[in-house]
CSV table of C-alpha atoms and ligand atoms in Angstrom, one decimal:
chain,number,residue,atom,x,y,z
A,294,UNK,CA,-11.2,8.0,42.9
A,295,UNK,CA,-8.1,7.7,41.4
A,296,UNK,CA,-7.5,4.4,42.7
A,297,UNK,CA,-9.8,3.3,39.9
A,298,UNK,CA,-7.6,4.5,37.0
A,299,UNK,CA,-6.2,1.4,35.0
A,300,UNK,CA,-2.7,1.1,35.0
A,301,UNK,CA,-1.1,2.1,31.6
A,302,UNK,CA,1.6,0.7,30.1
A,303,UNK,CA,4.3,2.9,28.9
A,304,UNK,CA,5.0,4.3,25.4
A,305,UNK,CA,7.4,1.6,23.8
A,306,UNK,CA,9.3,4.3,21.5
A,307,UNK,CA,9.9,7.0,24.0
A,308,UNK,CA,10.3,4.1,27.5
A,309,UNK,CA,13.7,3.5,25.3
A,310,UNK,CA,14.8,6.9,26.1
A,311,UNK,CA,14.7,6.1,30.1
A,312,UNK,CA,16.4,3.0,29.4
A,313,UNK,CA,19.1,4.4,27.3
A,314,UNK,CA,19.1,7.1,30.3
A,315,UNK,CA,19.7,4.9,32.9
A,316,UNK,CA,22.4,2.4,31.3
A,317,UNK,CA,26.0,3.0,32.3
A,318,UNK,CA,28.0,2.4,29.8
A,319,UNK,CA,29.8,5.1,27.9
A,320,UNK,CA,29.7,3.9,24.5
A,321,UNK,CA,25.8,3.8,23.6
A,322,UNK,CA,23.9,4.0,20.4
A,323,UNK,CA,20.3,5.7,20.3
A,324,UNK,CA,18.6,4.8,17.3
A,325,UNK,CA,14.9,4.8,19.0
A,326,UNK,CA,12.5,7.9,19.1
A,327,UNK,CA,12.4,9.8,15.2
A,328,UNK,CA,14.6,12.7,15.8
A,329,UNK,CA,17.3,13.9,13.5
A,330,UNK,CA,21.2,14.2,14.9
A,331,UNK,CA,23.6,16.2,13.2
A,332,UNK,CA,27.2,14.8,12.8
A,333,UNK,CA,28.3,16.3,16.6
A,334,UNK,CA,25.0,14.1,17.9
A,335,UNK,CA,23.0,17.0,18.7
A,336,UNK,CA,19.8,18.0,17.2
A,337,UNK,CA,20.2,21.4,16.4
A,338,UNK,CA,18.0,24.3,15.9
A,339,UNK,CA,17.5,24.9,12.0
A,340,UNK,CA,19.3,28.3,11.0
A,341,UNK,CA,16.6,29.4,9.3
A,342,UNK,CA,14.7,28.7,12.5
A,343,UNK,CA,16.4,30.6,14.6
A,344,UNK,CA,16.7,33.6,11.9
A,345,UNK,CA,12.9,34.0,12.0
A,346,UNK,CA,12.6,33.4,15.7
A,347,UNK,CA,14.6,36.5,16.7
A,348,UNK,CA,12.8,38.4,13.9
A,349,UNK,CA,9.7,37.5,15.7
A,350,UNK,CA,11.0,38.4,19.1
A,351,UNK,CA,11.5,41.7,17.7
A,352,UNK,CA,8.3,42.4,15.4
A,353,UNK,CA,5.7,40.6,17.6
A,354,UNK,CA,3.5,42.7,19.0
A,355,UNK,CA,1.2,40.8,21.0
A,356,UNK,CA,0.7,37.4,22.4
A,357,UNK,CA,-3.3,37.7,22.6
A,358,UNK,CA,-5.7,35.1,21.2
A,359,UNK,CA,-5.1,34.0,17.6
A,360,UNK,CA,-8.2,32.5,15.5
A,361,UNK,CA,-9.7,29.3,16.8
A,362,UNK,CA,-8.8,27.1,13.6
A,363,UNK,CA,-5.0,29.0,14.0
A,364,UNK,CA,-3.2,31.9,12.1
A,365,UNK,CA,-5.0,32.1,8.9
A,366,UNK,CA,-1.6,32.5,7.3
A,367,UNK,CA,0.3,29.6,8.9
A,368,UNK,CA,-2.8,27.5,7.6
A,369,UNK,CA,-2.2,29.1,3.8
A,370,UNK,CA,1.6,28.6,3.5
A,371,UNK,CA,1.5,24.8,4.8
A,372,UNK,CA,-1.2,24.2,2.2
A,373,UNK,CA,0.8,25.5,-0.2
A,374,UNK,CA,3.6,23.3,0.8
A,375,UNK,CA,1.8,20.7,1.1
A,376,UNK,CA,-0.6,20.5,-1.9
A,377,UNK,CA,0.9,22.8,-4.2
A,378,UNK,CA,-0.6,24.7,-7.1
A,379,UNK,CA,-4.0,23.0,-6.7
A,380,UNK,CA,-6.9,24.5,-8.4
A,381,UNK,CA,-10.3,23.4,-7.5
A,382,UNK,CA,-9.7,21.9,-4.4
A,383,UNK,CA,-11.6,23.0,-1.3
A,384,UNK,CA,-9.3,22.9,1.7
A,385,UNK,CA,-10.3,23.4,5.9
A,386,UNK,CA,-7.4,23.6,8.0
A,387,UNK,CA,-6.5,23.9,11.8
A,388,UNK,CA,-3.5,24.8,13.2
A,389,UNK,CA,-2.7,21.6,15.5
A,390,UNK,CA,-0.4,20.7,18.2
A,391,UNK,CA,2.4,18.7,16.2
A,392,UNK,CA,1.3,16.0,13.9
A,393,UNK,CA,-0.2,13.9,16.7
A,394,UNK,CA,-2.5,16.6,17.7
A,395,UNK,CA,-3.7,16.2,13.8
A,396,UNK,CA,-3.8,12.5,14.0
A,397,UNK,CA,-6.1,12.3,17.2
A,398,UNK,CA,-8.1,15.5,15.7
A,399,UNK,CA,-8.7,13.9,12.1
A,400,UNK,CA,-10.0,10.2,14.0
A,401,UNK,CA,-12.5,12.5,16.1
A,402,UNK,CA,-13.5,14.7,12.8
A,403,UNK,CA,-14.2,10.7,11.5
A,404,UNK,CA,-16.1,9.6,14.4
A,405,UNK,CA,-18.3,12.6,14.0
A,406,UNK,CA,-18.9,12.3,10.1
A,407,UNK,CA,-19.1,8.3,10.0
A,408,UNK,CA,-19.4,6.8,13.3
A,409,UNK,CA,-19.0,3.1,12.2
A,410,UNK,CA,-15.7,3.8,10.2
A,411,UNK,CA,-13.6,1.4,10.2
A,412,UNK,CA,-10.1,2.2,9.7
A,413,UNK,CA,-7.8,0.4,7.9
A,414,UNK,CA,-4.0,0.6,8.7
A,415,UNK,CA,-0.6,-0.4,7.3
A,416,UNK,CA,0.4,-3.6,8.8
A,417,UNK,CA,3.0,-1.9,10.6
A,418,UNK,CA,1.9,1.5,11.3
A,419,UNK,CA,3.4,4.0,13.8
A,420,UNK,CA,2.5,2.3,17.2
A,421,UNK,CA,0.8,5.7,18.3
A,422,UNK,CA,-1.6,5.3,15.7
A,423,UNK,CA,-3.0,2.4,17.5
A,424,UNK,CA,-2.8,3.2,20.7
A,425,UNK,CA,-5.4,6.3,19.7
A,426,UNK,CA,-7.6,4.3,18.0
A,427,UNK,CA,-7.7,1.9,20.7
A,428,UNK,CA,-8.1,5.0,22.9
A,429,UNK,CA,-10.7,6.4,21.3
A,430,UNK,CA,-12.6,2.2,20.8
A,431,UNK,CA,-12.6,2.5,17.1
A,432,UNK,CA,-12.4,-0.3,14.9
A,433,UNK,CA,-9.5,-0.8,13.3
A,434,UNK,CA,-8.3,-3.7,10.3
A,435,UNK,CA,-4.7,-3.9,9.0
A,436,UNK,CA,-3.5,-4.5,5.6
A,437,UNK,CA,-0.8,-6.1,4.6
A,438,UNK,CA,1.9,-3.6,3.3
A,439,UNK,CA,5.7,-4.6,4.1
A,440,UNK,CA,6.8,-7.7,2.8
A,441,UNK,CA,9.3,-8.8,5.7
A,442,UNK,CA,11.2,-10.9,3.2
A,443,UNK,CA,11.9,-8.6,0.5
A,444,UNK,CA,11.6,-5.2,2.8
A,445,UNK,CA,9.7,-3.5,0.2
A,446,UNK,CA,5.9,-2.7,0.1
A,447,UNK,CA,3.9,-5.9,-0.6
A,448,UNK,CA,1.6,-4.6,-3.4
A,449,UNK,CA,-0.5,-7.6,-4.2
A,450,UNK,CA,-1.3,-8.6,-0.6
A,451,UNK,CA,-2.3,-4.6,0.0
A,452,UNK,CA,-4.4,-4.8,-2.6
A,453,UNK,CA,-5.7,-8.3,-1.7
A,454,UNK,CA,-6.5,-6.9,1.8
A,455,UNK,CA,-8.1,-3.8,0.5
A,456,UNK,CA,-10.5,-5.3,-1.6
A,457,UNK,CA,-12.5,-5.7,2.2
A,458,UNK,CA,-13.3,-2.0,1.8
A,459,UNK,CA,-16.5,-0.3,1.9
A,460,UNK,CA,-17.8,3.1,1.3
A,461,UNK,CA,-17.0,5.5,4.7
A,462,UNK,CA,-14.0,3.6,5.6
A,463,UNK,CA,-10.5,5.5,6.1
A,464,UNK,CA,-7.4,4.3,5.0
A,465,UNK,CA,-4.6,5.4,7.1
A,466,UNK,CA,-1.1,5.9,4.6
A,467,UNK,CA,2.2,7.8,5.6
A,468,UNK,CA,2.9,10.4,2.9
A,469,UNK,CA,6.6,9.3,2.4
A,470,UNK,CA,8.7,8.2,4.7
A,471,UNK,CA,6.6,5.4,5.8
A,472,UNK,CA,7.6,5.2,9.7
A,473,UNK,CA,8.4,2.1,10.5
A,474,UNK,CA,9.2,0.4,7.7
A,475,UNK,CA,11.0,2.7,5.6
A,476,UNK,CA,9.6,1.0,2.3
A,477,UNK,CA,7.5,3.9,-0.1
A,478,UNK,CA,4.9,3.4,-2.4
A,479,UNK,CA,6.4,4.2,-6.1
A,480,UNK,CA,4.0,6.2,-8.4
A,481,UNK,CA,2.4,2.8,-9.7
A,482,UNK,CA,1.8,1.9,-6.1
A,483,UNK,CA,-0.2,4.8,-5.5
A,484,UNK,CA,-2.3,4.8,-8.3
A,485,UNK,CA,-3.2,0.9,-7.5
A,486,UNK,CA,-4.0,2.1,-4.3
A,487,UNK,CA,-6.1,5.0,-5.4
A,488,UNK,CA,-8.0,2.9,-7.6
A,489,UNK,CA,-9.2,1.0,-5.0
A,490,UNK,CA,-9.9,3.6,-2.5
A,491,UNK,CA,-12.3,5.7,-5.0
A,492,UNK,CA,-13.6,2.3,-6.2
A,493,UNK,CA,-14.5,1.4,-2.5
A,494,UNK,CA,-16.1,5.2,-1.7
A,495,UNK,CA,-13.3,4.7,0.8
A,496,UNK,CA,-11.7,8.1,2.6
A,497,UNK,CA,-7.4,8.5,3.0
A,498,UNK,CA,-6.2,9.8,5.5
A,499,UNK,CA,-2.4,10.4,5.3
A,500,UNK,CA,0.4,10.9,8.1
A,501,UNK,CA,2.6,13.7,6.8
A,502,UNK,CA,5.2,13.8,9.6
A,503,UNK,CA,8.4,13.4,7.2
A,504,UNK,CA,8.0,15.5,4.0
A,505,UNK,CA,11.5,16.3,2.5
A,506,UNK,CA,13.1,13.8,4.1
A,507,UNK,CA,12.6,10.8,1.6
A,508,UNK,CA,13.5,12.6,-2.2
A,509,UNK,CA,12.3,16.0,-1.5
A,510,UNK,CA,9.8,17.7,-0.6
A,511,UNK,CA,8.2,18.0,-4.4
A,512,UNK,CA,9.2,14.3,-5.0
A,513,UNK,CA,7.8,12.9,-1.6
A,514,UNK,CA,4.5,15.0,-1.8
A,515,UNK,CA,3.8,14.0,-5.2
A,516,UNK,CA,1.7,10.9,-4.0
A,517,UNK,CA,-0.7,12.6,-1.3
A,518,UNK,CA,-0.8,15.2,-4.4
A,519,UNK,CA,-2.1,11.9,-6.9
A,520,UNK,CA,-4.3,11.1,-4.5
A,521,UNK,CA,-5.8,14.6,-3.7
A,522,UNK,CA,-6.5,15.2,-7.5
A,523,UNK,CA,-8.3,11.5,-7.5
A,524,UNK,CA,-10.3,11.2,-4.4
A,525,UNK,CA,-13.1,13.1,-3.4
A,526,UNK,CA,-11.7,14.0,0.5
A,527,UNK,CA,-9.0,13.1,1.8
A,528,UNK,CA,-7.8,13.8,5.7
A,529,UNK,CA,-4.5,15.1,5.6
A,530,UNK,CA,-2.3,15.7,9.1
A,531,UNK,CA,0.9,17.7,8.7
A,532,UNK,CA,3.4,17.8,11.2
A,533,UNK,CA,6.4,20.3,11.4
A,534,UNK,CA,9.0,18.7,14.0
A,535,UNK,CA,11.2,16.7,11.6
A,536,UNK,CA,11.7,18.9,9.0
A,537,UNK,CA,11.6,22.6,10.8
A,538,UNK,CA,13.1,20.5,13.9
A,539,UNK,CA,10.2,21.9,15.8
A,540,UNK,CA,9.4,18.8,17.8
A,541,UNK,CA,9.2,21.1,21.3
A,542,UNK,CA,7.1,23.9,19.9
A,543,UNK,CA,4.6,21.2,18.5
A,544,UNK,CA,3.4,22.4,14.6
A,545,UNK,CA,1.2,20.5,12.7
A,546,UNK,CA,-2.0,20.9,11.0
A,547,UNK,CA,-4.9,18.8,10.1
A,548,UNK,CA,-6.3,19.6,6.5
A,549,UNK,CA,-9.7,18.1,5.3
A,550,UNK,CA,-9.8,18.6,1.5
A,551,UNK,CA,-12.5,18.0,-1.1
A,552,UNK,CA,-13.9,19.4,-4.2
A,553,UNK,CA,-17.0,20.2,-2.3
A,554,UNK,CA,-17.1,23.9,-1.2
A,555,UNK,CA,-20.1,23.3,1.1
A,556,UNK,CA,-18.6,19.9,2.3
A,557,UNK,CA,-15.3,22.0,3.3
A,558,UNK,CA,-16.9,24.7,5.0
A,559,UNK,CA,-18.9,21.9,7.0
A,560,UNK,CA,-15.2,20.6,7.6
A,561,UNK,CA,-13.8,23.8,8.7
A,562,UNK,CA,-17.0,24.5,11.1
A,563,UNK,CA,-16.3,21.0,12.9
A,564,UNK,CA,-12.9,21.2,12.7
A,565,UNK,CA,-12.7,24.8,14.1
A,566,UNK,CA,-15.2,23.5,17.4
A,567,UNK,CA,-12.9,20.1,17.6
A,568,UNK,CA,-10.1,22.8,18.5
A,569,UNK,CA,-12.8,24.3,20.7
A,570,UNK,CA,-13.5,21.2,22.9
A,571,UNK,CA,-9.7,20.3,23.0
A,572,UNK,CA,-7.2,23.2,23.8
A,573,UNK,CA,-9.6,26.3,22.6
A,574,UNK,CA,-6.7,27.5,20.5
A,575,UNK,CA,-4.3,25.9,18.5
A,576,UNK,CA,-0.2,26.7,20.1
A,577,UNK,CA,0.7,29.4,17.6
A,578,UNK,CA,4.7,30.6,18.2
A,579,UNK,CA,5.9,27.7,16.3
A,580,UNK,CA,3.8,28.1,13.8
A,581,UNK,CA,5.0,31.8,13.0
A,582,UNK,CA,7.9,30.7,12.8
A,583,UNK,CA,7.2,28.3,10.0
A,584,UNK,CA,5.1,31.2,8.0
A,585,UNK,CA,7.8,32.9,8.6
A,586,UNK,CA,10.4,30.6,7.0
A,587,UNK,CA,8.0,29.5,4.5
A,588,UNK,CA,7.2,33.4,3.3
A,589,UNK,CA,10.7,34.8,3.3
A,590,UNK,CA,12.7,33.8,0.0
A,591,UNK,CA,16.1,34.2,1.6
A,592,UNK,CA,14.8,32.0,4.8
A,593,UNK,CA,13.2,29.7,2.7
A,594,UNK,CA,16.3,29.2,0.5
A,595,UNK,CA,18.0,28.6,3.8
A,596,UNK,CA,15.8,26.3,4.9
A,597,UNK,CA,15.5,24.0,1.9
A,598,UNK,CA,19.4,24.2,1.7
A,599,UNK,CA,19.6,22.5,5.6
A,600,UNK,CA,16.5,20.3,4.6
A,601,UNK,CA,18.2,19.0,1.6
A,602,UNK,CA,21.5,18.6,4.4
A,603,UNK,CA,19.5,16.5,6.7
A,604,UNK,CA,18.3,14.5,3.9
A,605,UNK,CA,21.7,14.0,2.5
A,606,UNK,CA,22.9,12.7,5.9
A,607,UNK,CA,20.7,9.7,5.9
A,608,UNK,CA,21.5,9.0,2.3
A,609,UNK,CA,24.8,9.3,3.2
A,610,UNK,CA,24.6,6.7,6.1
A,611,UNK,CA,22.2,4.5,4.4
A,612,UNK,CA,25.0,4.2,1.9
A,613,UNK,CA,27.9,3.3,4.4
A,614,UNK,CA,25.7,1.4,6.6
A,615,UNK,CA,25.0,-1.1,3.8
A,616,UNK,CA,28.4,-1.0,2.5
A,617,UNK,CA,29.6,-2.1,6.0
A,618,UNK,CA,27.3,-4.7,5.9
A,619,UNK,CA,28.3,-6.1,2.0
A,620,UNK,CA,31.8,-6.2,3.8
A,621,UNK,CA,30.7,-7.8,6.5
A,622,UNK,CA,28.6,-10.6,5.3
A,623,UNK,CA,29.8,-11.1,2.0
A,624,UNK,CA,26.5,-10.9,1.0
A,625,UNK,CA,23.9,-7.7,-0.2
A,626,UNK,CA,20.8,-8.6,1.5
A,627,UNK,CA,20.9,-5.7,3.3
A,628,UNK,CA,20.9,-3.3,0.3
A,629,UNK,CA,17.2,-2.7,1.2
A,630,UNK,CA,18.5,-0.3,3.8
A,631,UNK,CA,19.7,2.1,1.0
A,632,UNK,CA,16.3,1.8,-0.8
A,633,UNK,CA,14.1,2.8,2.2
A,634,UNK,CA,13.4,6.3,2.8
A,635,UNK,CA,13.5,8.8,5.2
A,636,UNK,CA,14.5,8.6,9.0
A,637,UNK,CA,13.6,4.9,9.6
A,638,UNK,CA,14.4,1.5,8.4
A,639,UNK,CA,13.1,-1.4,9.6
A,640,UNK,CA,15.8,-4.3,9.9
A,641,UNK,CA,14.3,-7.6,10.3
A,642,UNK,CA,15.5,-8.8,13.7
A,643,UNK,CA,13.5,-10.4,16.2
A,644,UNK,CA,12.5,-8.9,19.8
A,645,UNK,CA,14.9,-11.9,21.0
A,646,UNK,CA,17.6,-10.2,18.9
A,647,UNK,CA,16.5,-6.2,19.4
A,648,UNK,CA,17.2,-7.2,22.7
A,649,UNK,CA,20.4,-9.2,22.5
A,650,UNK,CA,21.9,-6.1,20.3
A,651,UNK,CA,20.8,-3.6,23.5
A,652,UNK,CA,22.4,-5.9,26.7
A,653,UNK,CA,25.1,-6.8,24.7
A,654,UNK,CA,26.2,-3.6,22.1
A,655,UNK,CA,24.1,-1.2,24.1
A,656,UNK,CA,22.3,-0.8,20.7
A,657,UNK,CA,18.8,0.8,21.0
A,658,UNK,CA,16.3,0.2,18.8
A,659,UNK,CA,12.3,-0.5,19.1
A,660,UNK,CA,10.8,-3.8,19.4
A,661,UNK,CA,10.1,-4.5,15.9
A,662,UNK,CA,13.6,-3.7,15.1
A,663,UNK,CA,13.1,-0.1,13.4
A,664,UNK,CA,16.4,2.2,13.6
A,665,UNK,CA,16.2,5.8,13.1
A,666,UNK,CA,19.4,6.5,10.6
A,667,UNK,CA,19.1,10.2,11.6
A,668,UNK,CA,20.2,9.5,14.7
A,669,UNK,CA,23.0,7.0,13.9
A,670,UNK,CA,26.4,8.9,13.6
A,671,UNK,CA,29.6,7.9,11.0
A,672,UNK,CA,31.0,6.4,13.8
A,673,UNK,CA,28.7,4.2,15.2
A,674,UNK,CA,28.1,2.4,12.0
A,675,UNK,CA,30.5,0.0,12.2
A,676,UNK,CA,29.4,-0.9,15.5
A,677,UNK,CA,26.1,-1.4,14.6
A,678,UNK,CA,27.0,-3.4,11.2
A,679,UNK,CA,29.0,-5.8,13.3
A,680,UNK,CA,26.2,-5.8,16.2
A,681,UNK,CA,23.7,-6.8,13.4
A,682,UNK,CA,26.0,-10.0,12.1
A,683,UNK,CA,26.2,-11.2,15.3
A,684,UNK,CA,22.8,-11.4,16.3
A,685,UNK,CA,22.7,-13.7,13.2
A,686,UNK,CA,20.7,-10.9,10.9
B,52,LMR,C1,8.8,8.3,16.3
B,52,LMR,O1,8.0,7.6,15.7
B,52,LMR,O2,9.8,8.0,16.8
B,52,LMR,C2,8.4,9.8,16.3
B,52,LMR,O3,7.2,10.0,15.5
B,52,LMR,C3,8.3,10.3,17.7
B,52,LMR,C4,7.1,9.8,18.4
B,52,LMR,O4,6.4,10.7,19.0
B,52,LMR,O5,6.9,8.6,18.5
């Protein structure tokens, strides 16, 4: 039987690892998979983290079965985070495994609801996003969103492309942090888009796998937020790695939120048996561990004090990266890079050139030329400045 099975090709964002792996040389620069490095390259575990893990070590009492959505308190303290003070809105919520668990969970919660959705996508999106819709044969339509000659969000072609929509379609958007690109809606840009979503009857569903790495987490939540106090649902799938640097323990949670209290308790009861079918329940260690950073004022203060850190990292490379390459070129069109936000920015080179910059500056970066700055040090800037100029970017 298993001769049958297709071959599949492998994951273009993580296949870099193996290839970085493999190569000799001493001197190498990762900037592939999304994961945040501290100045001594290592991606350490949060202090606040670690604080609440051996205070669960020692207060745990028991490893048996947890609910079937997941621990009703995680689910209530990542809403909080998430939405904020938010009267009148209905919210179901499962516990997931990492954002991607949410992802695939919220596409199957769509296929149940509307089975002829079609969902609409930012043209780039996160390649995983497409290789689950393709996975799971839905039909998918991108819209144009980056502008590859500015680097910033293309508003009139997004809105151009979403004028296609029709009632029961989903929009997939990134939160903040939009991962490839790097380029954000601004506040106008997500009420344009929100208008033409609840014109449309059209349902968002937003990747939150970066909050409080672009401006904060108030400041980068504030346009799910808009369009949670505009549109009638909206999906919403949360991950935790990034910014509790929980990628192992795999947090995340998928939220379905409406005004409707009898359309989110039909939402929770699907939800719940989506769990069901999938894993049963939910992975739940990490998770504590989040409540408990999220509940505890002194580990919260601690955590949004090394959150704020992380952030100021990237900020502070963004800044000398584009500096180097002012220097460098004599020229600022490469300023975007201190505009985008959060871990990625996505450069402009071609796949001739991505590849140039990895055989000959053993420079890793994906395909369509997206770095992750949190995992560029101080050091390696210039290298990759001067990589960059002489590829002919
Ligand atoms: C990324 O885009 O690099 C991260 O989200 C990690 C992943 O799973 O792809």
């Amino acid at each position: 039987m298993l001769e049958y099975l297709p071959q599949q090709s492998p994951d273009g964002i993580l296949q870099l690892k193996e290839q970085l792996s493999a190569d000799p040389r001493a001197q190498k620069v990762d900037l592939g998979v999304g994961v945040y490095r501290n100045a001594s390259g290592n991606t350490p575990i949060m202090r606040a983290v670690r604080r609440a893990g051996r205070q669960l070590w020692e207060d745990e009492t028991t490893k048996t079965y947890t609910a079937l959505a997941g621990d009703a308190a995680f689910l209530g303290s990542v809403r909080n985070l998430v939405l904020g003070e938010a009267p009148g809105l209905n919210v179901a919520a499962i516990a997931t495994p990492g954002g991607t668990g949410a992802v695939r969970l919220g596409f199957d919660l769509v296929r149940m609801a509307w089975p002829d959705a079609r969902v609409f996508y930012t043209d780039p999106t996160w390649t995983n996003h497409l290789s689950i819709l393709a996975y799971l044969g839905m039909e998918t339509v991108p819209f144009r969103y980056f502008d590859a000659a500015t680097h910033d969000v293309d508003m009139e072609g997004m809105l151009q492309d979403l004028a296609q929509l029709r009632e029961g379609d989903i929009v997939l958007l990134h939160g903040c942090c939009h991962n490839p690109t790097g380029a954000d809606l601004d506040a106008e840009g997500w009420q344009a888009l929100i208008a033409c979503i609840t014109g449309a009857g059209a349902v968002p569903m937003i990747d939150l796998a970066y909050l409080g790495l672009g401006d904060g987490i108030e400041a980068d939540a504030a346009g799910l937020r808009a369009v949670c106090a505009a549109c009638p649902e909206v999906l919403i799938a949360l991950s935790c790695s990034k910014n509790f640097g929980l990628y192992r323990e795999r947090v995340g949670a998928l939220m379905a939120v409406t005004g409707d209290a009898r359309n989110a308790a039909l939402a929770q009861g699907s939800l719940t048996h989506l769990n069901r079918q999938t894993y049963s329940f939910p992975p739940d260690h990490g998770a504590r561990l989040v409540t408990l950073v999220l509940n505890d004022p002194d580990l919260r203060a601690e955590w949004q004090s090394e959150l704020d850190e992380m952030r100021g990292q990237i900020t502070q490379l963004r800044a000398a990266l584009v500096q180097e390459l002012r220097a460098r070129s004599n020229a600022d069109r490469f300023d975007f890079i201190a505009r985008h936000r959060g871990m990625f920015s996505m450069i402009g080179a071609s796949p001739s050139q991505v590849t140039q910059m990895r055989t000959e500056h053993a420079i890793y970066m994906t395909r369509d030329s997206r770095i992750n700055i949190a995992g560029l040090s101080a050091r390696d800037v210039p290298v990759l400045a001067a990589a960059m100029i002489e590829v002919g970017l």
